[in-house]
């Protein structure tokens, strides 16, 4: 069964193009490591909630857009292998050159990212 990684971040609206470039570069690595697909979604209709909402979850300001993303993996084992590879590279100080912060800096505050891994319980298609 597939496995999903989900992410929500706040990105400065002025950095939309930079974000797209950064995401395409990072997402290509996930695909190389076994991801089936990666979806990056820029906010379009993100209402303020009465108790909580996407904007508050990532402390987005008026100058920031909410980005909702997910990575679909064929299974949790493939995802775990990819995450282990990423962490090993980062800890060794030798990340994939495409993710070198000097060449591909994150155009958002990664400290406000929310993320997690999910097991699908319903998966429907036409």
XYZ file of N, CA, C and O in Angstrom, residues 22-63:
168
model
N 13.024 25.789 -6.416
C 13.536 24.996 -5.297
C 12.794 23.661 -5.222
O 13.413 22.598 -5.081
N 11.464 23.699 -5.320
C 10.654 22.485 -5.212
C 10.940 21.524 -6.361
O 11.076 20.312 -6.137
N 11.035 22.026 -7.580
C 11.321 21.151 -8.722
C 12.661 20.443 -8.536
O 12.793 19.264 -8.860
N 13.631 21.151 -8.006
C 14.943 20.554 -7.774
C 14.872 19.487 -6.687
O 15.333 18.358 -6.881
N 14.276 19.826 -5.546
C 14.166 18.863 -4.441
C 13.276 17.682 -4.821
O 13.603 16.526 -4.527
N 12.179 17.963 -5.483
C 11.228 16.898 -5.824
C 11.827 15.899 -6.804
O 11.501 14.708 -6.762
N 12.715 16.357 -7.673
C 13.353 15.434 -8.607
C 14.190 14.401 -7.852
O 14.301 13.250 -8.280
N 14.750 14.798 -6.724
C 15.518 13.859 -5.898
C 14.580 12.810 -5.303
O 14.874 11.615 -5.329
N 13.428 13.247 -4.790
C 12.455 12.279 -4.250
C 12.040 11.271 -5.321
O 11.929 10.072 -5.055
N 11.823 11.756 -6.532
C 11.439 10.856 -7.620
C 12.560 9.862 -7.934
O 12.304 8.681 -8.163
N 13.796 10.329 -7.924
C 14.939 9.436 -8.151
C 15.027 8.371 -7.070
O 15.461 7.248 -7.325
N 14.624 8.716 -5.867
C 14.721 7.801 -4.731
C 13.475 6.941 -4.561
O 13.322 6.279 -3.552
N 12.567 6.989 -5.519
C 11.450 6.053 -5.497
C 10.065 6.632 -5.343
O 9.085 5.878 -5.394
N 9.929 7.939 -5.132
C 8.586 8.524 -5.024
C 7.827 8.313 -6.333
O 8.414 8.349 -7.417
N 6.529 8.096 -6.221
C 5.690 7.918 -7.399
C 5.286 9.255 -8.001
O 5.162 9.389 -9.218
N 5.050 10.230 -7.130
C 4.722 11.584 -7.590
C 4.853 12.550 -6.432
O 4.808 12.168 -5.264
N 5.020 13.822 -6.799
C 5.107 14.898 -5.818
C 4.188 16.013 -6.300
O 4.242 16.401 -7.470
N 3.371 16.524 -5.401
C 2.433 17.598 -5.726
C 2.750 18.795 -4.829
O 2.844 18.652 -3.612
N 2.924 19.958 -5.440
C 3.163 21.215 -4.711
C 2.004 22.148 -5.068
O 1.785 22.419 -6.249
N 1.258 22.611 -4.087
C 0.057 23.424 -4.341
C 0.173 24.791 -3.667
O 0.356 24.877 -2.450
N 0.038 25.848 -4.470
C 0.065 27.231 -3.985
C -1.355 27.613 -3.580
O -2.308 27.321 -4.299
N -1.518 28.294 -2.474
C -2.861 28.620 -1.991
C -3.704 29.341 -3.040
O -3.204 30.166 -3.802
N -4.977 29.006 -3.054
C -5.939 29.649 -3.943
C -7.185 30.039 -3.158
O -7.669 31.150 -3.283
N -7.683 29.133 -2.346
C -8.882 29.368 -1.549
C -8.617 28.805 -0.154
O -8.975 27.672 0.145
N -7.941 29.599 0.682
C -7.555 29.164 2.020
C -8.211 30.118 3.030
O -7.635 31.141 3.389
N -9.427 29.773 3.457
C -10.159 30.677 4.354
C -9.616 30.677 5.782
O -9.004 29.702 6.222
N -9.848 31.789 6.465
C -9.543 31.860 7.886
C -10.591 31.042 8.617
O -11.785 31.143 8.319
N -10.148 30.249 9.581
C -11.078 29.446 10.374
C -11.462 30.163 11.645
O -10.890 31.202 11.993
N -12.423 29.604 12.343
C -12.844 30.196 13.619
C -11.955 29.734 14.761
O -11.750 30.463 15.721
N -11.463 28.495 14.682
C -10.600 27.975 15.742
C -9.181 27.714 15.265
O -8.221 27.986 15.982
N -9.058 27.188 14.065
C -7.735 26.933 13.500
C -7.850 26.910 11.985
O -8.957 26.875 11.443
N -6.737 26.996 11.318
C -6.733 26.965 9.853
C -5.302 26.771 9.379
O -4.367 26.739 10.176
N -5.134 26.614 8.061
C -3.797 26.415 7.501
C -2.877 27.587 7.795
O -1.701 27.400 8.109
N -3.385 28.813 7.673
C -2.532 29.988 7.863
C -1.979 30.037 9.290
O -0.801 30.292 9.501
N -2.839 29.786 10.270
C -2.375 29.807 11.656
C -1.439 28.641 11.956
O -0.532 28.773 12.770
N -1.671 27.505 11.308
C -0.838 26.326 11.561
C 0.630 26.603 11.255
O 1.517 26.071 11.934
N 0.890 27.438 10.251
C 2.277 27.746 9.871
C 2.642 29.206 10.153
O 3.668 29.689 9.697
N 1.785 29.890 10.891
C 2.006 31.291 11.272
C 2.258 32.176 10.059
O 3.144 33.035 10.061
N 1.474 31.976 9.003
C 1.624 32.764 7.772
C 1.199 34.210 8.007
O 0.189 34.474 8.646
N 1.988 35.121 7.454
C 1.655 36.537 7.508
C 0.856 36.900 6.253
O 0.702 36.078 5.339
N 0.406 38.126 6.174
C -0.326 38.579 4.984
C 0.556 38.548 3.736
O 0.055 38.425 2.625
N 1.865 38.672 3.928
C 2.804 38.667 2.808
C 3.178 37.259 2.359
O 3.977 37.086 1.451
